[in-house]
Amino acid sequence: MLTLLCPCCGAHAAEIDLAPGGEAHLKRVGPGSDDADFEGYLFMRDNPRGVVLERWRHAYGCGKWFLAARDSVTMQVYGTYSARTTEPPQHIRDAIAARRA
Amino acid sequence: MSARLTTGGRFTDRSKQLGFSFNGKRLTGYAGDTLASALLANDQILVGRSYKFHRPRGIVASGAEEPNALMHLGSGNRFEPDQRATTTELFDGLVSESQNHWPSLETDVGAINARLARFLPAGFYYKTFLWPRGLWKHLYEPVIRQAAGLGRAPDAESRDADRYEHFHVHVDLLVIGGGVAGLMAAKTAAEAGAQVLLVEQTAHWGGRAPVDGGIIDSMDPDAWVAQTVAALEAMPNVRMRLRLMGAAVQDHGHVLGYERVSDHAPGSAGPRHRLWRIRARQVIAATGAIERPLSFAGNDVPGVMLAAAMRDYVVNFGVIPGRRTVVVTNNDDGYRTAICLVRAGLEVPAILDARPYGGGKIADEARALGIRIEPGRAVSKVLGTRRVTGVASCLQIGEGSSLEDIPCDAVAMSGGWSPVVHLWSHTGGKLMWDEAGAFFRPDPERAPTGADGLPFVLACGAANGALALPETLRCAAQTGVDAARRLGIKAADAAAPPAQTTDESSLMPVWIMPAKARADLRMKAFLDYQNDVKVSDVQLAAREGYESVEHTKRYTTLGMASDQGKLSNINGLGILSDALGKPIPQVGTTTFRPPYTPISFGVIAGEARGEMFQPLRRTPMQDWHAAHGAAWEIVGQWRRPYCYPQTGESKRDAVNREINAARGSLGVLDASTLGKILVKGPDAGKFLDMMYTNMMSTLPVGKCRYGLMCNENGFLMDDGVVVRLTGDSWLCHTTSGGADHVHAHMENWLQCEWWDWKVYTVNLTEQYAQIAVVGPNARKLLEKLGGMDVSKDALPFLQWADGRLADTPVRVYRISFSGELCYEIAIPANRGRAFWDKLIQAGAEWNITPYGTEALHVMRAEKGFIMIGDESDGTVIPQDLGLGWAISKKKTDYLGKRAQERPDMVRGNRWQLVGLETPDGSVLPDGAYAVAAGKNANGQRNVQGRVTSTYYSPTLTRGIAMGLVENGPGRMGETIWFTAEEQEHTTRKLSLVEAKIVSPVFFDPKGEKQDV
Amino acid sequence: MSDPSDVMAPMQGARSEGVVTVEALPAQGQITLRCDLSDDFRWKLGETLGFAVPEPLGATSDGDRALLWMSPDELLLLCPYDAVPTLMAQLGQVFDGWFIAIADVSDARAQFRITGGHLRDVLAKLTPVDMAPQAFVPGMVRRSRLAQVAAGYWMRDADTMQIFVFRSVAEYAFGVLTLAAGAGGEVGFHVR
């Protein structure tokens, strides 16, 4: 039962208030792309043991999507951040690096 | 015969006698008794039969670890199996029964298994019932099921009479365990300023210390406990709960607590159990330790009990567990029991101390009381079957040759203590082996970590391996301070009160008694009482190559019973380690899984049962439907009228009547459940062009357009009518079950992909009641209500208008899912019921007929309209359904477009939508497959299509169906065969039904009726 | 005007007395405002309504009108039911040309009032939100679960919580609240 800080409304959300949305930072590939690229976008997921960047929606709360950096083994949360990014911001990358060092 | 001491009993109130029953016998006990202490007080030593061998079993323990005394409790709607007598507080009128025997506890047929024990070794079931396979289903499984299981399942028709609930709390510090360690830790943490919740699973504070003795702060432990409890109760930052067990420690400090609110007072107002969902920043596990049995032959004979449990029964309940008790031990703690028994006036003929060096100071104390002490001695075997009659003693170092038979009626055994590390381990805390104590204890360097990556569980007291009283208190006091510091409080060191207890000499690990026990003795030395796992079984598993402790556990079922190996795990590990010749830490432990002890199903469900099992969504007209006899269909969480059968009318007749009325004159449908999502903003058109396969940006204001929504996989996800409200706003209708999903889907893309697009969505599903007025007389009805022009010129097909009808603000859409002249009317939901009533009243002259979802389905099928979930199943693309006309060719992109270009989507032989007609007009079976020539790689018959919708059409007076057929639209007029399953008595046979491929539009193919 | 007796709020008139009192409120005017909650917008809306726009997780009110913060780009304006058309028109004018969605949702939600000293303990049975007095203070708004449905919680004062849910689940919400407040339902945690 995770608790994640919703960066959109500032509430600490219990897992039962959240809906998971899978891997973050997927780059959409549309018409005109080749089959391999499209397959990668649609089906291929890393699912690593360790640091994961993932999408969550504060479904029962403010309704907003956000992203979380979490360790899939220890459940440590390195931080949550806006869904309106294409890569984790510096403070998240720092938190991950600090932990792994 | 009463087995109650003349005085004593810390917990019992002898002025309050309680009546209860056991196997129909009427017995009495006292307030404060547990069922176990009351049974013992009534000299009821035999309390159940074991699982596999049906051996007679007695009470072994005094708490949560009890493996044997499992009872049926209560009756009727309060019947429960497998309840531990040791944790059941006695109340007046308690009804209990022993389990797992037939015909009676005393005479049990299944006990024959015990005679066959040598033929039922570990893995017996795996080895024996493997072949022949055919016998498994009809012979082995039923027989094993009959013989297996402990308690009886509650009657299928009974309903739990009690109330249950959840309770969410957030605390800084949760202290689990209300013994002296928990009290001490809670006190130092609270004094430092932490917010503390202290919970204890039993009905009493203080744990073992008041029974075990010693001195704390110049007081006896009882007095210190009372003083400390009073001090904690007076602190505003402390909450304390009894009868609340820490059941599970989960990720991010989420702890499940199981509060037995009124088990001890059944029928009182309020819930029976409460599941605490505690979010704790720090957790202290002060969960104590559990005494281990010793593995000697006959250690399961009723009357053999854990030594400390015996003290509990004497001190806490004033009960005589045995009048003449042999104590067998490998440590000093066992002597406490001998001393306690003798001081209570009971006989202890001998202490058999397996250690050649014997006991420490406490042995002198025992000797001073005149107790005979035999160092280096062991129990060879227990004499007696249904009750202890004596022990044969032998040398611990030998094979078990009897030196002396000692007559007795009870045996107290102490094999040392194992810290209760469950809660530490649930979420990843690691253990270390303590050589001196021969137990696993929490490794502070490898604690469970929380969301911040830092440790959030601390163990203290006996749970941390600090067994001696002074050490327990020192450890606890410091742990309370440590927890406060972890919470960011600048806490000063806190000293534990001075405490004294007798110094102990060291324990000697004893995994088998005697050390070289003969095979016949090892086969009677039980490790796991509940699952009847013996020393010989674990040794056999090791010989057969089971090296992993996890495999051995499953092979032998050691520790897999409802007590989860609380008594057996370490002893079993000791045996396995010996057999494998590997040290215990290398063999490792099995996984500790929550809950600590079983919790009720009721408490897991909480409020979600009966009427509150799940939310039932209701439209504003729900009460009307119910009052008019609606038969219901479940649609997501909605319950929609399926049809409205009149008195004496079958559902099928009702559906036909409703369809005929709608097609012939006037029908009315509650369509409020349809999703309605407002999409607004400068980029709303562009956004909807991505959401739908159609072009929505070009839809003129005032018009409606049917739209298809696909997911990024290309598959059809939802459909509905999209309405252009203004230049920058659209209203998207969704399916009834799809509103929330579609809204979330839109927000997903807006928030996560196109966050720079200027679009807002608002889910307006519940703002409006929506009513479809259907049939040739629909317009006449609306004109009668009056208020707006609903003529064909003013409001043509596929347009909408705002206005008033019957003095009510409405929005009217000319859309039709039935093929008839139809107005869908949206009304503010608070006025929905009144407007519905007005329609019904005004429509009487045209025999207005409310119709349900089945009539809706039949009418749409007559028209060849698809239904999401019938024609689509998550693998169907719109192109499969002949909906190419609704897919924009001009758009460069929409969700699903790229996927629809994948090779599998454009191959020529996809299953595609067609109509199906039987030659005799019969109705095709739903879901039937169309057979094709040949077989597939698995030897199954090839198929070439299936039925997706099939109904009797009262309009056409014959069966109609739609289906997906391989390359179907190219095969018009062809006949194919569908499988039909016929049930004749007990045999099923497959027959084939013929159908012709036709157009899916069966009725009014030109669509003239709706556009009038 | 249309006939006011035609208006029937969900669970209208429902009331239960347990360890707290649960009442369904009469029809309540409710307007959703979705907009970038910029300083410009806040100033303009505050000027129009005559009271301030709330901070995140907060609410502001003036007489029979209130503004509840719902999400970073959404407010809920409460007002008398009959005042909605006028207010909608006024807001439409004020924010003409803005990127904004203004929607009447008066009929979409049911509103309940929960009163009594055991309020926090009763609600803690149904929602994971921290109901501790120092965590959930009067004037605060939280959206979370009410058992199995989504709900909004607006704490009016120490003994009063206003709860709103979608209208279709009003009966369920009333049912679980009543059950949680049933006889013997005191927990004695937040209130001793």
JSON list of N, CA, C and O in Angstrom, two decimals, chain C residues 122-156:
[
{"chain": "C", "resi": 122, "resn": "VAL", "atom": "N", "xyz": [-16.07, 8.59, 12.48]},
{"chain": "C", "resi": 122, "resn": "VAL", "atom": "CA", "xyz": [-17.00, 7.95, 11.54]},
{"chain": "C", "resi": 122, "resn": "VAL", "atom": "C", "xyz": [-16.45, 8.03, 10.11]},
{"chain": "C", "resi": 122, "resn": "VAL", "atom": "O", "xyz": [-16.45, 7.04, 9.37]},
{"chain": "C", "resi": 123, "resn": "LEU", "atom": "N", "xyz": [-15.96, 9.20, 9.73]},
{"chain": "C", "resi": 123, "resn": "LEU", "atom": "CA", "xyz": [-15.48, 9.34, 8.35]},
{"chain": "C", "resi": 123, "resn": "LEU", "atom": "C", "xyz": [-14.20, 8.54, 8.12]},
{"chain": "C", "resi": 123, "resn": "LEU", "atom": "O", "xyz": [-13.96, 8.05, 7.02]},
{"chain": "C", "resi": 124, "resn": "ALA", "atom": "N", "xyz": [-13.40, 8.38, 9.18]},
{"chain": "C", "resi": 124, "resn": "ALA", "atom": "CA", "xyz": [-12.16, 7.60, 9.04]},
{"chain": "C", "resi": 124, "resn": "ALA", "atom": "C", "xyz": [-12.45, 6.14, 8.70]},
{"chain": "C", "resi": 124, "resn": "ALA", "atom": "O", "xyz": [-11.57, 5.42, 8.27]},
{"chain": "C", "resi": 125, "resn": "LYS", "atom": "N", "xyz": [-13.69, 5.71, 8.91]},
{"chain": "C", "resi": 125, "resn": "LYS", "atom": "CA", "xyz": [-14.04, 4.35, 8.53]},
{"chain": "C", "resi": 125, "resn": "LYS", "atom": "C", "xyz": [-14.18, 4.21, 7.02]},
{"chain": "C", "resi": 125, "resn": "LYS", "atom": "O", "xyz": [-14.15, 3.10, 6.49]},
{"chain": "C", "resi": 126, "resn": "LEU", "atom": "N", "xyz": [-14.39, 5.32, 6.35]},
{"chain": "C", "resi": 126, "resn": "LEU", "atom": "CA", "xyz": [-14.78, 5.25, 4.94]},
{"chain": "C", "resi": 126, "resn": "LEU", "atom": "C", "xyz": [-13.77, 5.88, 3.99]},
{"chain": "C", "resi": 126, "resn": "LEU", "atom": "O", "xyz": [-13.87, 5.70, 2.78]},
{"chain": "C", "resi": 127, "resn": "THR", "atom": "N", "xyz": [-12.82, 6.63, 4.52]},
{"chain": "C", "resi": 127, "resn": "THR", "atom": "CA", "xyz": [-11.89, 7.31, 3.64]},
{"chain": "C", "resi": 127, "resn": "THR", "atom": "C", "xyz": [-10.47, 7.22, 4.18]},
{"chain": "C", "resi": 127, "resn": "THR", "atom": "O", "xyz": [-10.27, 7.26, 5.39]},
{"chain": "C", "resi": 128, "resn": "PRO", "atom": "N", "xyz": [-9.49, 7.08, 3.29]},
{"chain": "C", "resi": 128, "resn": "PRO", "atom": "CA", "xyz": [-8.10, 7.04, 3.74]},
{"chain": "C", "resi": 128, "resn": "PRO", "atom": "C", "xyz": [-7.54, 8.42, 4.11]},
{"chain": "C", "resi": 128, "resn": "PRO", "atom": "O", "xyz": [-6.42, 8.51, 4.59]},
{"chain": "C", "resi": 129, "resn": "VAL", "atom": "N", "xyz": [-8.31, 9.48, 3.89]},
{"chain": "C", "resi": 129, "resn": "VAL", "atom": "CA", "xyz": [-7.81, 10.82, 4.23]},
{"chain": "C", "resi": 129, "resn": "VAL", "atom": "C", "xyz": [-7.56, 10.90, 5.74]},
{"chain": "C", "resi": 129, "resn": "VAL", "atom": "O", "xyz": [-8.33, 10.38, 6.53]},
{"chain": "C", "resi": 130, "resn": "ASP", "atom": "N", "xyz": [-6.49, 11.55, 6.10]},
{"chain": "C", "resi": 130, "resn": "ASP", "atom": "CA", "xyz": [-6.15, 11.72, 7.52]},
{"chain": "C", "resi": 130, "resn": "ASP", "atom": "C", "xyz": [-7.18, 12.64, 8.17]},
{"chain": "C", "resi": 130, "resn": "ASP", "atom": "O", "xyz": [-7.27, 13.81, 7.85]},
{"chain": "C", "resi": 131, "resn": "MET", "atom": "N", "xyz": [-7.96, 12.07, 9.07]},
{"chain": "C", "resi": 131, "resn": "MET", "atom": "CA", "xyz": [-9.02, 12.84, 9.72]},
{"chain": "C", "resi": 131, "resn": "MET", "atom": "C", "xyz": [-8.56, 13.45, 11.05]},
{"chain": "C", "resi": 131, "resn": "MET", "atom": "O", "xyz": [-9.38, 13.98, 11.80]},
{"chain": "C", "resi": 132, "resn": "ALA", "atom": "N", "xyz": [-7.29, 13.36, 11.36]},
{"chain": "C", "resi": 132, "resn": "ALA", "atom": "CA", "xyz": [-6.81, 13.93, 12.62]},
{"chain": "C", "resi": 132, "resn": "ALA", "atom": "C", "xyz": [-7.08, 15.43, 12.65]},
{"chain": "C", "resi": 132, "resn": "ALA", "atom": "O", "xyz": [-6.98, 16.10, 11.62]},
{"chain": "C", "resi": 133, "resn": "PRO", "atom": "N", "xyz": [-7.42, 15.96, 13.83]},
{"chain": "C", "resi": 133, "resn": "PRO", "atom": "CA", "xyz": [-7.78, 17.39, 13.93]},
{"chain": "C", "resi": 133, "resn": "PRO", "atom": "C", "xyz": [-6.68, 18.31, 13.41]},
{"chain": "C", "resi": 133, "resn": "PRO", "atom": "O", "xyz": [-6.97, 19.35, 12.84]},
{"chain": "C", "resi": 134, "resn": "GLN", "atom": "N", "xyz": [-5.42, 17.91, 13.59]},
{"chain": "C", "resi": 134, "resn": "GLN", "atom": "CA", "xyz": [-4.35, 18.79, 13.11]},
{"chain": "C", "resi": 134, "resn": "GLN", "atom": "C", "xyz": [-4.14, 18.65, 11.61]},
{"chain": "C", "resi": 134, "resn": "GLN", "atom": "O", "xyz": [-3.53, 19.51, 10.98]},
{"chain": "C", "resi": 135, "resn": "ALA", "atom": "N", "xyz": [-4.67, 17.55, 11.02]},
{"chain": "C", "resi": 135, "resn": "ALA", "atom": "CA", "xyz": [-4.44, 17.31, 9.59]},
{"chain": "C", "resi": 135, "resn": "ALA", "atom": "C", "xyz": [-5.60, 17.84, 8.73]},
{"chain": "C", "resi": 135, "resn": "ALA", "atom": "O", "xyz": [-5.39, 18.35, 7.65]},
{"chain": "C", "resi": 136, "resn": "PHE", "atom": "N", "xyz": [-6.82, 17.67, 9.21]},
{"chain": "C", "resi": 136, "resn": "PHE", "atom": "CA", "xyz": [-7.99, 18.11, 8.44]},
{"chain": "C", "resi": 136, "resn": "PHE", "atom": "C", "xyz": [-8.67, 19.21, 9.25]},
{"chain": "C", "resi": 136, "resn": "PHE", "atom": "O", "xyz": [-9.39, 18.93, 10.20]},
{"chain": "C", "resi": 137, "resn": "VAL", "atom": "N", "xyz": [-8.41, 20.43, 8.85]},
{"chain": "C", "resi": 137, "resn": "VAL", "atom": "CA", "xyz": [-8.89, 21.56, 9.65]},
{"chain": "C", "resi": 137, "resn": "VAL", "atom": "C", "xyz": [-10.11, 22.19, 8.98]},
{"chain": "C", "resi": 137, "resn": "VAL", "atom": "O", "xyz": [-10.30, 22.05, 7.77]},
{"chain": "C", "resi": 138, "resn": "PRO", "atom": "N", "xyz": [-10.95, 22.84, 9.75]},
{"chain": "C", "resi": 138, "resn": "PRO", "atom": "CA", "xyz": [-12.10, 23.52, 9.16]},
{"chain": "C", "resi": 138, "resn": "PRO", "atom": "C", "xyz": [-11.67, 24.44, 8.03]},
{"chain": "C", "resi": 138, "resn": "PRO", "atom": "O", "xyz": [-10.63, 25.10, 8.11]},
{"chain": "C", "resi": 139, "resn": "GLY", "atom": "N", "xyz": [-12.46, 24.43, 6.95]},
{"chain": "C", "resi": 139, "resn": "GLY", "atom": "CA", "xyz": [-12.15, 25.25, 5.79]},
{"chain": "C", "resi": 139, "resn": "GLY", "atom": "C", "xyz": [-11.42, 24.49, 4.71]},
{"chain": "C", "resi": 139, "resn": "GLY", "atom": "O", "xyz": [-11.24, 24.97, 3.60]},
{"chain": "C", "resi": 140, "resn": "MET", "atom": "N", "xyz": [-11.02, 23.27, 5.04]},
{"chain": "C", "resi": 140, "resn": "MET", "atom": "CA", "xyz": [-10.24, 22.48, 4.09]},
{"chain": "C", "resi": 140, "resn": "MET", "atom": "C", "xyz": [-11.16, 21.64, 3.20]},
{"chain": "C", "resi": 140, "resn": "MET", "atom": "O", "xyz": [-12.26, 21.26, 3.62]},
{"chain": "C", "resi": 141, "resn": "VAL", "atom": "N", "xyz": [-10.71, 21.39, 1.98]},
{"chain": "C", "resi": 141, "resn": "VAL", "atom": "CA", "xyz": [-11.42, 20.52, 1.04]},
{"chain": "C", "resi": 141, "resn": "VAL", "atom": "C", "xyz": [-10.50, 19.39, 0.63]},
{"chain": "C", "resi": 141, "resn": "VAL", "atom": "O", "xyz": [-9.34, 19.62, 0.30]},
{"chain": "C", "resi": 142, "resn": "ARG", "atom": "N", "xyz": [-10.98, 18.18, 0.70]},
{"chain": "C", "resi": 142, "resn": "ARG", "atom": "CA", "xyz": [-10.20, 17.04, 0.19]},
{"chain": "C", "resi": 142, "resn": "ARG", "atom": "C", "xyz": [-11.11, 16.19, -0.70]},
{"chain": "C", "resi": 142, "resn": "ARG", "atom": "O", "xyz": [-12.29, 16.05, -0.43]},
{"chain": "C", "resi": 143, "resn": "ARG", "atom": "N", "xyz": [-10.53, 15.66, -1.74]},
{"chain": "C", "resi": 143, "resn": "ARG", "atom": "CA", "xyz": [-11.27, 14.68, -2.58]},
{"chain": "C", "resi": 143, "resn": "ARG", "atom": "C", "xyz": [-10.60, 13.34, -2.41]},
{"chain": "C", "resi": 143, "resn": "ARG", "atom": "O", "xyz": [-9.38, 13.23, -2.47]},
{"chain": "C", "resi": 144, "resn": "SER", "atom": "N", "xyz": [-11.40, 12.34, -2.19]},
{"chain": "C", "resi": 144, "resn": "SER", "atom": "CA", "xyz": [-10.86, 11.00, -1.94]},
{"chain": "C", "resi": 144, "resn": "SER", "atom": "C", "xyz": [-11.99, 10.00, -2.11]},
{"chain": "C", "resi": 144, "resn": "SER", "atom": "O", "xyz": [-12.99, 10.27, -2.77]},
{"chain": "C", "resi": 145, "resn": "ARG", "atom": "N", "xyz": [-11.84, 8.88, -1.44]},
{"chain": "C", "resi": 145, "resn": "ARG", "atom": "CA", "xyz": [-12.89, 7.88, -1.47]},
{"chain": "C", "resi": 145, "resn": "ARG", "atom": "C", "xyz": [-13.87, 8.07, -0.33]},
{"chain": "C", "resi": 145, "resn": "ARG", "atom": "O", "xyz": [-13.49, 8.53, 0.75]},
{"chain": "C", "resi": 146, "resn": "LEU", "atom": "N", "xyz": [-15.10, 7.64, -0.58]},
{"chain": "C", "resi": 146, "resn": "LEU", "atom": "CA", "xyz": [-16.06, 7.38, 0.49]},
{"chain": "C", "resi": 146, "resn": "LEU", "atom": "C", "xyz": [-16.42, 5.91, 0.26]},
{"chain": "C", "resi": 146, "resn": "LEU", "atom": "O", "xyz": [-17.18, 5.60, -0.66]},
{"chain": "C", "resi": 147, "resn": "ALA", "atom": "N", "xyz": [-15.79, 5.02, 1.03]},
{"chain": "C", "resi": 147, "resn": "ALA", "atom": "CA", "xyz": [-15.89, 3.59, 0.76]},
{"chain": "C", "resi": 147, "resn": "ALA", "atom": "C", "xyz": [-15.51, 3.36, -0.71]},
{"chain": "C", "resi": 147, "resn": "ALA", "atom": "O", "xyz": [-14.38, 3.65, -1.09]},
{"chain": "C", "resi": 148, "resn": "GLN", "atom": "N", "xyz": [-16.44, 2.96, -1.56]},
{"chain": "C", "resi": 148, "resn": "GLN", "atom": "CA", "xyz": [-16.05, 2.61, -2.93]},
{"chain": "C", "resi": 148, "resn": "GLN", "atom": "C", "xyz": [-16.31, 3.70, -3.96]},
{"chain": "C", "resi": 148, "resn": "GLN", "atom": "O", "xyz": [-16.13, 3.46, -5.16]},
{"chain": "C", "resi": 149, "resn": "VAL", "atom": "N", "xyz": [-16.77, 4.87, -3.54]},
{"chain": "C", "resi": 149, "resn": "VAL", "atom": "CA", "xyz": [-17.05, 5.91, -4.53]},
{"chain": "C", "resi": 149, "resn": "VAL", "atom": "C", "xyz": [-16.20, 7.15, -4.26]},
{"chain": "C", "resi": 149, "resn": "VAL", "atom": "O", "xyz": [-15.70, 7.35, -3.15]},
{"chain": "C", "resi": 150, "resn": "ALA", "atom": "N", "xyz": [-16.07, 7.98, -5.29]},
{"chain": "C", "resi": 150, "resn": "ALA", "atom": "CA", "xyz": [-15.33, 9.22, -5.15]},
{"chain": "C", "resi": 150, "resn": "ALA", "atom": "C", "xyz": [-16.20, 10.23, -4.40]},
{"chain": "C", "resi": 150, "resn": "ALA", "atom": "O", "xyz": [-17.42, 10.29, -4.60]},
{"chain": "C", "resi": 151, "resn": "ALA", "atom": "N", "xyz": [-15.55, 11.02, -3.56]},
{"chain": "C", "resi": 151, "resn": "ALA", "atom": "CA", "xyz": [-16.31, 12.00, -2.79]},
{"chain": "C", "resi": 151, "resn": "ALA", "atom": "C", "xyz": [-15.43, 13.22, -2.53]},
{"chain": "C", "resi": 151, "resn": "ALA", "atom": "O", "xyz": [-14.21, 13.14, -2.55]},
{"chain": "C", "resi": 152, "resn": "GLY", "atom": "N", "xyz": [-16.10, 14.35, -2.30]},
{"chain": "C", "resi": 152, "resn": "GLY", "atom": "CA", "xyz": [-15.41, 15.55, -1.86]},
{"chain": "C", "resi": 152, "resn": "GLY", "atom": "C", "xyz": [-15.80, 15.83, -0.42]},
{"chain": "C", "resi": 152, "resn": "GLY", "atom": "O", "xyz": [-16.95, 15.59, -0.02]},
{"chain": "C", "resi": 153, "resn": "TYR", "atom": "N", "xyz": [-14.84, 16.30, 0.35]},
{"chain": "C", "resi": 153, "resn": "TYR", "atom": "CA", "xyz": [-15.08, 16.59, 1.77]},
{"chain": "C", "resi": 153, "resn": "TYR", "atom": "C", "xyz": [-14.74, 18.06, 2.02]},
{"chain": "C", "resi": 153, "resn": "TYR", "atom": "O", "xyz": [-13.63, 18.49, 1.75]},
{"chain": "C", "resi": 154, "resn": "TRP", "atom": "N", "xyz": [-15.71, 18.78, 2.50]},
{"chain": "C", "resi": 154, "resn": "TRP", "atom": "CA", "xyz": [-15.47, 20.19, 2.85]},
{"chain": "C", "resi": 154, "resn": "TRP", "atom": "C", "xyz": [-15.80, 20.35, 4.32]},
{"chain": "C", "resi": 154, "resn": "TRP", "atom": "O", "xyz": [-16.96, 20.17, 4.71]},
{"chain": "C", "resi": 155, "resn": "MET", "atom": "N", "xyz": [-14.80, 20.64, 5.13]},
{"chain": "C", "resi": 155, "resn": "MET", "atom": "CA", "xyz": [-15.03, 20.77, 6.56]},
{"chain": "C", "resi": 155, "resn": "MET", "atom": "C", "xyz": [-15.52, 22.19, 6.83]},
{"chain": "C", "resi": 155, "resn": "MET", "atom": "O", "xyz": [-14.79, 23.16, 6.65]},
{"chain": "C", "resi": 156, "resn": "ARG", "atom": "N", "xyz": [-16.78, 22.28, 7.27]},
{"chain": "C", "resi": 156, "resn": "ARG", "atom": "CA", "xyz": [-17.38, 23.60, 7.50]},
{"chain": "C", "resi": 156, "resn": "ARG", "atom": "C", "xyz": [-16.95, 24.14, 8.86]},
{"chain": "C", "resi": 156, "resn": "ARG", "atom": "O", "xyz": [-16.63, 25.31, 8.99]}
]
